Coordinates of C-alpha atoms in Angstrom, one line a residue:
Chain A
M1 CA 0.0 0.0 0.0
T2 CA 2.8 2.4 0.8
T3 CA 4.1 2.2 -2.7
I4 CA 0.8 3.8 -3.9
T5 CA 1.4 6.9 -1.9
R6 CA 4.7 7.6 -3.6
S7 CA 2.9 9.4 -6.4
N8 CA 3.9 13.0 -5.7
G9 CA 4.9 13.6 -9.3
T10 CA 7.8 11.2 -9.4
R11 CA 7.4 10.7 -13.1
S12 CA 9.2 13.8 -13.8
Q13 CA 12.2 12.3 -15.6
L14 CA 12.7 13.2 -19.2
R15 CA 11.0 11.0 -21.7
P16 CA 12.3 7.4 -21.4
V17 CA 14.4 6.2 -24.3
W18 CA 12.0 3.6 -25.5
D19 CA 9.2 6.1 -25.8
E20 CA 8.8 7.6 -29.2
E21 CA 8.2 11.3 -29.5
P22 CA 4.5 12.0 -30.0
S23 CA 3.3 13.4 -33.2
L24 CA 2.8 17.1 -33.6
I25 CA -1.0 16.8 -33.6
G26 CA -0.7 14.7 -30.5
K27 CA 1.3 17.3 -28.8
I28 CA -1.0 20.1 -29.8
G29 CA -4.0 18.1 -28.7
K30 CA -2.5 17.5 -25.4
A31 CA -1.5 21.1 -24.8
L32 CA -5.0 22.3 -25.8
S33 CA -6.7 19.8 -23.5
L34 CA -4.6 20.8 -20.6
A35 CA -5.1 24.5 -21.3
L36 CA -8.8 23.9 -21.5
I37 CA -8.9 22.3 -18.1
V38 CA -7.0 25.3 -16.6
V39 CA -9.1 27.9 -18.4
V40 CA -12.5 26.3 -17.6
I41 CA -11.6 26.3 -13.9
L42 CA -9.9 29.6 -13.6
F43 CA -11.9 31.8 -15.9
P44 CA -15.0 32.0 -13.8
I45 CA -12.9 32.7 -10.7
Y46 CA -11.1 35.4 -12.6
I47 CA -14.4 37.0 -13.7
V48 CA -15.8 36.9 -10.1
V49 CA -12.7 38.5 -8.6
L50 CA -12.3 41.1 -11.3
T51 CA -15.9 42.2 -11.2
S52 CA -15.8 42.5 -7.4
I53 CA -13.0 45.1 -7.7
S54 CA -14.1 46.8 -10.9
S55 CA -15.3 50.4 -10.9
P56 CA -19.0 51.2 -11.5
K57 CA -18.1 52.6 -14.9
A58 CA -16.5 49.3 -15.9
I59 CA -19.5 47.3 -14.7
N60 CA -22.0 49.5 -16.5
E61 CA -20.1 49.4 -19.7
A62 CA -19.7 45.7 -19.6
G63 CA -23.4 45.3 -18.8
G64 CA -22.7 43.3 -15.6
L65 CA -19.8 41.0 -15.4
V66 CA -16.4 42.4 -16.4
I67 CA -14.0 40.5 -18.6
V68 CA -11.4 43.1 -19.4
P69 CA -10.1 45.2 -16.5
D70 CA -11.2 48.9 -16.9
G71 CA -10.8 50.8 -13.7
F72 CA -10.8 49.5 -10.2
S73 CA -12.8 50.3 -7.0
F74 CA -13.1 48.6 -3.7
A75 CA -16.4 50.2 -2.9
A76 CA -18.2 46.9 -3.0
Y77 CA -16.0 45.6 -0.2
N78 CA -16.5 48.7 1.9
E79 CA -20.2 48.3 1.4
V80 CA -20.2 44.6 2.4
L81 CA -17.7 44.8 5.2
G82 CA -18.9 48.1 6.6
G83 CA -21.8 46.5 8.4
G84 CA -25.0 44.5 7.8
V85 CA -25.7 40.8 7.3
V86 CA -22.4 39.8 5.7
V87 CA -20.3 41.0 8.5
R88 CA -22.4 39.1 11.0
A89 CA -22.3 36.0 8.9
L90 CA -18.6 36.2 8.5
I91 CA -18.1 36.4 12.2
V92 CA -20.4 33.4 12.7
S93 CA -18.6 31.4 10.0
I94 CA -15.2 32.2 11.3
C95 CA -16.1 31.3 14.9
V96 CA -17.9 28.1 14.0
T97 CA -15.0 27.1 11.7
T98 CA -12.3 27.8 14.3
V99 CA -14.0 26.2 17.2
G100 CA -15.4 23.3 15.2
T101 CA -12.0 22.5 13.5
A102 CA -10.2 22.6 16.8
L103 CA -12.7 20.3 18.5
S104 CA -13.0 17.9 15.6
L105 CA -9.2 17.7 15.1
A106 CA -8.5 17.1 18.7
L107 CA -11.2 14.5 19.2
T108 CA -10.4 12.8 15.9
A109 CA -6.6 12.7 16.5
M110 CA -7.2 11.3 20.0
A111 CA -9.5 8.6 18.8
A112 CA -7.3 7.8 15.8
Y113 CA -4.3 7.2 18.1
G114 CA -6.5 5.3 20.6
L115 CA -7.5 2.9 17.8
S116 CA -4.1 2.7 16.2
R117 CA -2.3 0.5 18.8
P118 CA -2.4 -3.1 17.7
G119 CA -3.8 -5.5 20.2
S120 CA -5.3 -2.8 22.5
L121 CA -8.4 -3.5 24.4
F122 CA -11.7 -3.2 22.4
H123 CA -10.0 -1.5 19.4
R124 CA -11.6 -4.0 17.0
P125 CA -15.2 -3.5 18.0
L126 CA -14.7 0.3 18.4
L127 CA -13.1 0.5 14.9
F128 CA -16.0 -1.5 13.6
L129 CA -18.4 1.0 15.0
V130 CA -16.5 3.7 13.1
L131 CA -16.3 1.8 9.8
I132 CA -19.9 0.8 9.7
T133 CA -20.9 4.4 9.6
F134 CA -19.6 4.4 6.0
L135 CA -22.3 2.1 4.9
F136 CA -25.4 4.1 5.7
G137 CA -26.3 7.6 6.8
P138 CA -28.9 8.2 9.4
G139 CA -31.2 10.3 7.3
I140 CA -32.1 13.9 7.7
I141 CA -35.4 13.6 9.5
P142 CA -34.3 11.5 12.4
S143 CA -31.2 13.7 12.7
Y144 CA -33.4 16.8 12.8
L145 CA -35.6 15.2 15.4
L146 CA -32.6 14.3 17.5
V147 CA -31.1 17.8 17.4
N148 CA -34.5 19.1 18.1
S149 CA -34.9 16.9 21.2
L150 CA -31.4 17.8 22.4
G151 CA -32.6 21.5 22.4
L152 CA -29.9 22.5 19.9
I153 CA -32.2 24.2 17.5
D154 CA -30.9 27.8 17.0
S155 CA -27.8 27.0 18.9
Y156 CA -24.4 27.3 17.2
W157 CA -23.5 23.9 18.5
S158 CA -26.0 22.4 16.0
L159 CA -23.5 23.5 13.3
I160 CA -20.7 21.7 15.0
L161 CA -21.6 18.7 17.0
P162 CA -23.6 16.6 14.5
S163 CA -20.8 16.7 12.0
A164 CA -17.9 16.9 14.5
I165 CA -16.5 13.5 13.7
S166 CA -15.9 12.4 10.2
A167 CA -15.3 8.6 10.1
F168 CA -13.3 9.1 6.9
N169 CA -10.9 11.6 8.5
L170 CA -10.6 9.4 11.6
V171 CA -9.6 6.4 9.4
V172 CA -7.1 8.4 7.4
L173 CA -5.4 9.8 10.5
R174 CA -5.3 6.4 12.1
A175 CA -3.5 5.1 9.0
F176 CA -0.9 7.8 9.4
F177 CA -0.4 7.0 13.1
M178 CA -0.1 3.3 12.3
A179 CA 2.7 4.1 9.9
I180 CA 4.8 5.6 12.7
P181 CA 7.4 2.9 13.4
G182 CA 6.3 0.8 16.3
E183 CA 9.8 0.8 17.9
V184 CA 9.6 4.5 18.4
I185 CA 6.5 4.2 20.5
E186 CA 7.7 1.0 22.2
S187 CA 10.9 2.6 23.4
A188 CA 9.0 5.6 24.8
R189 CA 6.7 3.1 26.6
I190 CA 9.7 1.2 28.1
E191 CA 11.0 4.5 29.4
G192 CA 7.7 4.8 31.3
A193 CA 5.8 7.3 29.2
S194 CA 2.0 7.0 29.4
D195 CA -0.1 6.9 26.3
F196 CA -1.2 10.4 26.9
T197 CA 2.4 11.6 26.9
I198 CA 3.4 9.5 23.9
F199 CA 0.5 11.0 22.0
R200 CA 1.3 14.5 22.9
K201 CA 5.0 14.5 22.8
L202 CA 5.8 12.0 20.2
V203 CA 2.9 11.2 17.8
L204 CA 1.5 14.6 17.3
P205 CA 4.8 16.3 16.4
L206 CA 5.6 13.4 14.0
S207 CA 2.3 13.9 12.2
K208 CA 2.1 17.6 11.6
A209 CA 1.6 17.1 7.8
A210 CA -1.3 14.7 8.3
L211 CA -2.9 16.9 11.0
A212 CA -2.7 19.8 8.6
V213 CA -4.5 18.0 5.9
I214 CA -7.2 16.6 8.2
G215 CA -7.5 20.0 9.7
L216 CA -8.0 21.5 6.3
F217 CA -10.7 18.9 5.5
Y218 CA -12.5 19.8 8.6
A219 CA -12.1 23.5 8.3
V220 CA -13.4 23.4 4.7
A221 CA -16.3 21.3 5.7
Y222 CA -17.3 23.7 8.5
W223 CA -16.7 26.8 6.3
N224 CA -18.8 25.3 3.4
A225 CA -21.5 23.8 5.6
F226 CA -24.9 25.1 4.5
F227 CA -27.4 22.5 5.1
N228 CA -26.9 22.2 8.9
A229 CA -27.7 25.9 9.1
L230 CA -30.7 25.6 6.9
L231 CA -32.1 22.7 9.0
Y232 CA -31.2 23.8 12.5
L233 CA -31.1 27.6 12.6
N234 CA -34.5 29.4 12.3
D235 CA -33.1 32.7 13.4
S236 CA -31.6 34.4 10.4
A237 CA -29.4 36.6 12.6
K238 CA -27.4 33.5 13.4
W239 CA -26.8 32.5 9.8
P240 CA -23.3 31.6 8.6
L241 CA -21.9 32.9 5.4
Q242 CA -23.1 30.1 3.2
M243 CA -26.7 30.7 4.2
V244 CA -26.3 34.4 3.4
L245 CA -24.7 33.5 0.1
R246 CA -27.6 31.3 -0.8
T247 CA -30.4 33.6 0.4
Y248 CA -29.1 36.9 -0.9
I249 CA -26.7 36.1 -3.7
L250 CA -28.1 33.0 -5.2
D251 CA -31.8 33.5 -4.6
G252 CA -31.5 37.3 -4.8
A253 CA -33.4 38.4 -1.6
P254 CA -32.8 42.0 -0.7
M255 CA -29.7 42.3 1.4
Q256 CA -28.8 44.7 4.1
T257 CA -25.4 46.2 3.9
A258 CA -23.5 49.1 5.4
S259 CA -25.3 52.0 3.8
G260 CA -28.7 50.5 3.0
T261 CA -30.3 47.6 1.2
V262 CA -29.0 46.0 -1.9
D263 CA -31.8 44.5 -4.0
P264 CA -30.3 42.3 -6.7
S265 CA -33.6 42.1 -8.6
G266 CA -34.2 45.9 -8.9
L267 CA -32.0 49.0 -8.7
G268 CA -29.2 48.9 -6.2
L269 CA -27.4 51.7 -4.5
A270 CA -26.3 54.4 -6.8
A271 CA -22.7 54.3 -5.7
V272 CA -22.1 50.6 -5.8
P273 CA -23.4 48.3 -8.5
V274 CA -25.3 45.2 -7.3
T275 CA -23.1 43.0 -9.4
S276 CA -19.9 44.0 -7.7
V277 CA -21.5 43.6 -4.2
K278 CA -22.6 40.1 -5.2
M279 CA -19.1 39.2 -6.5
A280 CA -17.5 40.6 -3.4
V281 CA -19.5 38.3 -1.2
L282 CA -18.5 35.4 -3.4
V283 CA -14.9 36.3 -3.1
L284 CA -15.2 36.5 0.7
A285 CA -16.5 33.0 0.6
M286 CA -13.6 31.8 -1.5
I287 CA -10.8 33.6 0.2
P288 CA -10.2 31.3 3.3
V289 CA -10.1 28.2 1.1
A290 CA -7.7 29.9 -1.4
A291 CA -5.6 31.2 1.4
V292 CA -5.0 27.9 3.2
Y293 CA -5.0 25.7 0.1
P294 CA -1.4 26.3 -1.1
F295 CA 0.1 25.3 2.3
V296 CA -1.7 21.9 2.4
Q297 CA -2.2 20.8 -1.1
R298 CA 1.0 18.9 -1.4
H299 CA -0.1 16.5 1.3
F300 CA -3.5 15.7 -0.4
I301 CA -2.5 12.7 -2.4
K302 CA -1.1 10.8 0.6
G303 CA -4.2 11.5 2.6
V304 CA -6.7 10.7 0.0
I305 CA -5.1 7.5 -1.1
I306 CA -4.7 6.1 2.4
G307 CA -8.2 7.0 3.1
A308 CA -9.5 5.5 0.0
V309 CA -7.6 2.3 0.4
K310 CA -8.6 1.9 4.0
G311 CA -12.1 3.0 3.6
Chain B
M1 CA -3.9 -4.7 6.0
R2 CA -5.1 -3.6 9.3
S3 CA -3.6 -6.3 11.5
E4 CA -0.4 -7.1 9.7
T5 CA 1.2 -3.7 9.4
R6 CA 3.0 -4.0 12.7
P7 CA 3.8 -6.6 15.2
V8 CA 1.7 -6.8 18.3
S9 CA 3.3 -4.2 20.4
A10 CA 5.1 -5.9 23.2
P11 CA 2.2 -5.2 25.5
D12 CA 2.3 -4.3 29.1
A13 CA 6.0 -3.7 29.7
S14 CA 5.0 -0.1 30.0
S15 CA 2.5 0.3 32.7
G16 CA 4.7 1.1 35.6
A17 CA 2.2 0.0 38.1
G18 CA 2.8 -3.7 37.4
T19 CA 1.5 -4.8 40.7
G20 CA -1.3 -7.0 39.3
P21 CA -1.0 -10.5 38.1
A22 CA -0.2 -9.3 34.5
P23 CA 1.6 -12.4 33.2
P24 CA 4.7 -11.5 31.2
A25 CA 4.1 -14.7 29.2
A26 CA 2.3 -12.5 26.7
K27 CA 5.5 -11.2 25.4
K28 CA 6.4 -14.7 24.3
S29 CA 3.4 -15.1 22.1
K30 CA 4.3 -12.4 19.7
K31 CA 3.0 -14.3 16.7
Q32 CA -0.5 -14.3 18.0
T33 CA -2.7 -11.5 17.0
E34 CA -4.5 -11.2 20.3
P35 CA -2.1 -11.3 23.2
K36 CA -3.2 -13.6 26.0
V37 CA -3.4 -10.9 28.7
P38 CA -6.2 -11.0 31.2
F39 CA -8.9 -8.5 30.7
R40 CA -8.1 -6.5 33.8
A41 CA -4.5 -6.2 32.9
R42 CA -5.4 -5.1 29.5
L43 CA -7.7 -2.5 30.9
R44 CA -5.0 -1.3 33.2
R45 CA -2.6 -1.1 30.3
D46 CA -5.0 0.4 27.7
W47 CA -7.4 2.6 29.7
Q48 CA -5.8 5.8 28.4
L49 CA -6.3 4.7 24.8
L50 CA -10.0 4.0 25.6
V51 CA -10.3 7.4 27.3
M52 CA -8.9 9.0 24.2
T53 CA -11.2 7.1 21.9
L54 CA -14.5 7.5 23.7
P55 CA -15.4 11.1 23.1
A56 CA -15.2 10.7 19.3
I57 CA -17.1 7.4 19.5
G58 CA -19.6 9.0 21.8
L59 CA -20.3 11.7 19.3
L60 CA -20.6 9.3 16.4
A61 CA -22.9 7.1 18.4
L62 CA -25.1 10.1 19.4
F63 CA -25.3 11.7 16.0
H64 CA -25.1 8.6 13.8
Y65 CA -26.5 5.6 15.7
V66 CA -29.2 7.2 17.6
P67 CA -30.8 8.8 14.5
T68 CA -30.3 5.5 12.7
F69 CA -32.5 3.9 15.2
G70 CA -34.7 6.9 15.0
N71 CA -35.7 5.7 11.6
I72 CA -38.2 3.6 13.5
I73 CA -40.6 6.5 12.9
A74 CA -40.8 5.2 9.3
F75 CA -43.0 2.5 10.7
Q76 CA -45.1 4.8 12.8
D77 CA -47.6 7.5 12.4
Y78 CA -45.2 9.9 14.1
S79 CA -46.5 13.1 15.7
T80 CA -44.3 15.5 17.6
V81 CA -46.8 15.5 20.4
D82 CA -46.6 11.8 21.1
G83 CA -42.9 11.5 20.3
I84 CA -41.1 8.5 19.1
L85 CA -42.1 6.4 22.2
H86 CA -45.8 6.9 22.0
S87 CA -46.6 7.3 18.4
P88 CA -48.7 4.5 17.0
F89 CA -47.1 1.9 14.8
V90 CA -48.5 1.4 11.3
G91 CA -46.3 -1.3 9.9
F92 CA -45.4 -0.8 6.3
G93 CA -48.3 1.6 5.7
N94 CA -46.0 4.6 5.0
F95 CA -44.1 2.6 2.4
A96 CA -47.3 1.5 0.8
Y97 CA -48.4 5.1 0.7
L98 CA -45.1 6.2 -0.8
L99 CA -45.2 3.7 -3.6
S100 CA -48.6 4.9 -4.6
E101 CA -47.5 8.5 -4.6
P102 CA -46.6 9.9 -8.1
A103 CA -44.4 12.6 -6.6
F104 CA -42.2 9.9 -5.0
W105 CA -41.9 8.1 -8.4
R106 CA -41.0 11.4 -10.1
A107 CA -38.2 11.9 -7.6
A108 CA -37.0 8.3 -8.0
R109 CA -37.1 8.6 -11.8
N110 CA -35.2 11.9 -11.7
T111 CA -32.6 10.4 -9.4
V112 CA -32.0 7.3 -11.5
A113 CA -31.9 9.4 -14.7
I114 CA -29.3 11.7 -13.3
T115 CA -27.2 8.9 -11.9
S116 CA -27.2 7.1 -15.2
F117 CA -26.4 10.2 -17.1
Q118 CA -23.5 11.0 -14.8
L119 CA -22.2 7.5 -15.0
V120 CA -21.8 8.0 -18.7
F121 CA -20.8 11.6 -18.9
Y122 CA -19.0 12.2 -15.6
F123 CA -17.4 8.9 -14.5
P124 CA -14.9 8.6 -17.4
I125 CA -13.7 12.1 -17.2
P126 CA -11.4 11.8 -14.1
I127 CA -9.9 8.7 -15.7
A128 CA -9.2 10.5 -19.0
M129 CA -7.9 13.5 -17.1
A130 CA -5.6 11.3 -15.0
I131 CA -4.2 9.6 -18.0
L132 CA -3.6 13.0 -19.6
L133 CA -2.0 14.5 -16.5
N134 CA 0.1 11.4 -16.1
S135 CA 1.5 12.0 -19.6
V136 CA 2.8 15.4 -18.7
L137 CA 6.5 15.0 -18.3
G138 CA 7.4 18.4 -16.8
K139 CA 7.2 18.1 -13.0
R140 CA 6.3 21.8 -12.4
T141 CA 3.7 22.0 -15.2
R142 CA 2.0 19.0 -13.9
A143 CA 2.0 20.2 -10.3
I144 CA 0.5 23.5 -11.3
I145 CA -2.3 21.9 -13.4
Q146 CA -3.0 19.4 -10.7
N147 CA -3.4 22.2 -8.1
V148 CA -5.7 24.2 -10.3
A149 CA -7.8 21.1 -11.0
Y150 CA -8.2 20.2 -7.3
L151 CA -9.2 23.7 -6.2
P152 CA -12.9 23.7 -7.0
H153 CA -13.4 20.6 -4.9
F154 CA -13.0 22.9 -1.9
F155 CA -15.7 25.3 -2.8
S156 CA -19.1 24.9 -1.4
W157 CA -22.0 23.9 -3.5
V158 CA -23.6 27.3 -2.9
L159 CA -20.6 29.0 -4.3
V160 CA -20.3 26.6 -7.3
I161 CA -23.9 27.0 -8.2
T162 CA -23.7 30.8 -7.8
I163 CA -20.7 30.9 -10.1
F164 CA -22.6 28.8 -12.6
Q165 CA -25.5 31.2 -12.4
D166 CA -23.1 34.0 -13.0
M167 CA -21.6 32.3 -16.0
L168 CA -24.6 30.7 -17.7
G169 CA -27.6 32.4 -16.1
G170 CA -29.9 34.9 -17.7
A171 CA -28.2 37.8 -15.9
G172 CA -24.8 36.1 -16.2
L173 CA -22.0 36.3 -18.7
L174 CA -23.7 34.1 -21.3
G175 CA -27.0 36.0 -21.0
Q176 CA -25.2 39.3 -21.1
F177 CA -23.5 38.2 -24.4
F178 CA -26.8 37.1 -26.0
T179 CA -28.5 40.3 -24.8
Q180 CA -25.8 42.4 -26.4
H181 CA -26.3 40.5 -29.6
G182 CA -30.1 41.0 -29.6
V183 CA -31.2 37.6 -28.3
D184 CA -33.1 37.8 -25.0
G185 CA -34.0 35.2 -22.5
V186 CA -31.1 32.7 -22.8
D187 CA -30.8 31.2 -19.4
L188 CA -29.3 27.8 -19.0
T189 CA -29.7 27.7 -15.2
T190 CA -33.4 27.7 -15.1
N191 CA -34.2 25.5 -18.1
P192 CA -35.7 22.1 -16.9
D193 CA -34.8 20.5 -20.3
T194 CA -31.1 21.1 -20.0
F195 CA -31.0 20.7 -16.2
I196 CA -29.4 17.2 -16.3
A197 CA -26.5 18.5 -18.4
L198 CA -26.2 21.5 -16.1
V199 CA -25.8 19.5 -12.9
T200 CA -23.4 17.2 -14.6
A201 CA -21.3 20.2 -15.8
Q202 CA -21.3 21.5 -12.2
T203 CA -20.2 18.1 -10.9
I204 CA -17.4 18.0 -13.5
W205 CA -16.3 21.5 -12.7
K206 CA -16.2 20.9 -9.0
D207 CA -15.0 17.3 -8.6
A208 CA -13.5 15.8 -11.8
G209 CA -10.1 17.2 -10.9
W210 CA -10.2 15.9 -7.4
G211 CA -11.4 12.6 -8.8
T212 CA -8.1 12.1 -10.7
I213 CA -6.1 11.6 -7.5
I214 CA -7.0 8.0 -7.0
F215 CA -6.4 7.2 -10.7
L216 CA -3.1 9.0 -10.7
A217 CA -2.0 6.9 -7.7
A218 CA -3.1 3.8 -9.5
L219 CA -1.2 4.9 -12.6
S220 CA 2.0 5.4 -10.6
T221 CA 1.9 1.8 -9.5
I222 CA 2.0 0.4 -13.0
N223 CA 5.4 -1.2 -13.6
P224 CA 7.2 1.0 -16.2
N225 CA 8.9 -2.1 -17.5
L226 CA 5.7 -3.2 -19.0
Y227 CA 5.6 -0.1 -21.1
E228 CA 9.2 -0.5 -22.1
A229 CA 8.8 -4.1 -23.0
S230 CA 5.7 -3.5 -25.2
A231 CA 7.3 -0.4 -26.8
V232 CA 10.3 -2.5 -27.7
D233 CA 7.9 -5.1 -29.1
G234 CA 6.5 -2.3 -31.3
A235 CA 3.3 -1.5 -29.6
S236 CA 2.1 2.0 -30.4
R237 CA 1.1 4.6 -27.9
W238 CA -2.6 3.8 -28.2
R239 CA -2.0 0.1 -27.9
R240 CA 0.0 0.6 -24.8
L241 CA -2.8 2.7 -23.4
W242 CA -5.3 -0.1 -24.2
H243 CA -3.2 -3.1 -23.1
I244 CA -1.3 -1.8 -20.1
T245 CA -2.7 1.5 -18.8
L246 CA -6.4 0.5 -18.8
P247 CA -5.9 -3.0 -17.4
G248 CA -3.7 -1.4 -14.7
L249 CA -6.5 0.9 -13.7
R250 CA -9.2 -1.8 -13.8
P251 CA -9.3 -2.7 -10.1
V252 CA -9.7 1.0 -9.1
I253 CA -12.3 1.6 -11.8
I254 CA -14.3 -1.4 -10.6
L255 CA -14.0 -0.4 -7.0
L256 CA -15.2 3.1 -7.8
L257 CA -18.0 1.7 -9.9
I258 CA -19.2 -0.5 -7.0
L259 CA -19.1 2.5 -4.6
R260 CA -20.9 4.6 -7.2
L261 CA -23.6 2.0 -7.5
G262 CA -24.1 1.9 -3.7
D263 CA -24.3 5.7 -3.9
A264 CA -26.6 5.5 -7.0
L265 CA -29.5 7.1 -5.2
N266 CA -27.3 9.9 -3.7
V267 CA -26.8 12.4 -6.4
G268 CA -25.8 15.3 -4.3
F269 CA -28.5 16.7 -2.0
E270 CA -27.3 20.3 -1.6
Q271 CA -26.8 20.7 -5.3
F272 CA -30.4 19.9 -6.1
L273 CA -32.0 21.6 -3.1
L274 CA -30.3 24.8 -4.1
Q275 CA -31.6 24.7 -7.6
R276 CA -35.0 23.1 -7.0
G277 CA -36.6 26.6 -6.7
A278 CA -35.1 28.0 -9.9
V279 CA -35.7 24.9 -12.1
G280 CA -38.8 23.5 -10.7
A281 CA -39.5 20.2 -9.0
N282 CA -40.3 18.4 -12.2
A283 CA -36.7 18.3 -13.2
A284 CA -34.9 19.0 -10.0
E285 CA -36.7 16.8 -7.4
V286 CA -34.5 13.9 -6.4
I287 CA -35.3 11.5 -3.5
D288 CA -33.2 13.5 -1.0
T289 CA -35.0 16.8 -1.8
Y290 CA -38.3 15.0 -1.7
V291 CA -37.5 13.7 1.8
Y292 CA -36.6 17.2 2.9
W293 CA -39.7 18.9 1.5
L294 CA -42.0 16.2 2.6
G295 CA -40.6 15.7 6.1
L296 CA -39.4 19.1 7.1
R297 CA -41.5 21.5 5.1
T298 CA -44.8 19.8 5.3
G299 CA -44.2 18.0 8.6
D300 CA -44.8 14.5 7.2
Y301 CA -41.9 13.1 9.3
S302 CA -42.9 9.5 9.0
I303 CA -43.4 9.4 5.2
G304 CA -40.1 11.3 4.7
A305 CA -38.2 8.9 7.0
A306 CA -39.8 6.0 5.1
A307 CA -38.6 7.4 1.8
S308 CA -35.1 8.0 3.1
L309 CA -34.9 4.5 4.7
L310 CA -36.1 2.9 1.5
K311 CA -33.3 4.7 -0.3
G312 CA -30.7 3.7 2.2
V313 CA -31.7 0.0 2.1
I314 CA -31.7 0.0 -1.7
G315 CA -28.2 1.6 -1.6
L316 CA -27.0 -1.1 0.8
V317 CA -28.4 -3.9 -1.3
L318 CA -27.0 -2.4 -4.5
I319 CA -23.5 -2.2 -3.1
L320 CA -23.5 -5.7 -1.7
V321 CA -24.8 -7.1 -5.0
A322 CA -22.3 -5.2 -7.0
N323 CA -19.5 -6.4 -4.7
R324 CA -20.7 -10.0 -5.1
V325 CA -20.7 -9.6 -8.8
A326 CA -17.2 -8.1 -8.8
H327 CA -16.0 -11.1 -6.7
K328 CA -17.6 -13.5 -9.2
L329 CA -15.8 -11.7 -12.0
G330 CA -12.5 -12.3 -10.1
E331 CA -12.1 -8.7 -9.1
Q332 CA -11.2 -7.6 -5.6
G333 CA -14.1 -5.3 -4.9
I334 CA -14.5 -3.7 -1.5
Y335 CA -14.1 -5.0 2.0
Q336 CA -11.8 -7.8 0.9
R337 CA -8.7 -6.1 2.2
T338 CA -5.4 -7.7 1.6

């Protein structure tokens, strides 16, 4: 299995001697396909970002979304971040993501270590309990009734606790911990270290990369979570960013901002075009993902493969 | 895989408080998978591991197992007043009602149609993309393209659908283009007839790049000597693709097909819920959204739970059947770990 994980772009050597040079058409076709992939993914993101920072004049001339840069303005961000629903939602999302990720990562790492020692008491039945959750989901209605009966409706904990443990992440992390050489842990044990100490002083520092990836998975899940909020939060003042995105940007309900109300269906504020306000909110929803992504992406392959093989 | 990766850790040498009758004989029987240590000694040795494991298991149990048993309401005429303990049982009445309900069949039909469509038009794309990426020799170029391709996987469905609305919608880039050229009313995001293609395009945009990872990993395990040998024997590029690459990917493809089949009735709940309003229930209602609207919007908890339970059971049966078939065909399938 470990051989599989060694795929971090090791095929970088020059073309092997036995491999004939591809035809010109083949080369062009390949380059075009690759370019197409990149453009299809990046072009919409480019449009969104550009429109969010374009001047009203540029937006009016383009008739909405801007393709060619023509004057910049950050008025949309001032409008959105100056007050109103988006600011509140951003704060909620940031808090839920931070607290949730910390809790999820801590509990998942502890359980992953607890289940990673071969021959330990009950580790098989407990692992089985985790793995079996892959086979079926509980369904939204019983979940809703449970959260309801726990009194968590309209509580921020309803955005965290029901999805706090991802069995997939647990299994991936466990696989990482099991790959730590047993001798390292054994020698610590012989020197009298308890499992708590080994976990804290030895296993965690050795697994920083894995923890970063799992942390990213959790953080992205919390940041992107929309349905929990739809289901469990009736009070729109408590909405996280994704709910705001859906209600005001996707569905176009009038949105309260710093200096008034932006109504995407009709005329907006004179100073700031509705389009750029919409795009600014989209960018705000993308930024955290785009900001963390470069630091963790190189560990993806390992994580996903181990998870896929184990799961 | 799980048990053989490491030797049974020489067990209880650690616990300093070795006052009990913990027999050191356990160390001798290293070959055995389960060390012969008495229960109490193991508890004394491993209690810290259990303490670390239990909070997570507790949460999983509370939010996964309890609601799973909560599905009992599918067999009841559940009312919030009586609660799950006192609502009357109605046997399979809810299921019978469901099967007589045209709206349920519409949701089921849409779900199956979308799954089948995506099996043909989505499933092969990550495979082709992985083969394409794998053929890129420049390390940096390849890394850059891979990172771009993985990125949309981390965007939320709300974000992805909003972006699609801004590209293809009536007020979006495409609509803008057509309006400027004198054609009004082009809106691909609210058209029920093209909806199935739209959701597939969204899925491709978001997840096809991410889906290549597993195929890239499988490609990297193919022995390069095979390529060399067949090239020396005069096999062309395409023949090598057909006779070496694709057979090398076969186990992964079959595994993913099985998993896909088990997931056949899950076509992406949020994606459809978010667009149901704009496109209309005729095209965008799938089983999951049907459950949501029935159960949580109209308060028909029992019928909704029955629909979702039915879906879960069919999914479970499908995956077991598919796995059985894969075994029969001599493939590895799932849960037959090495």
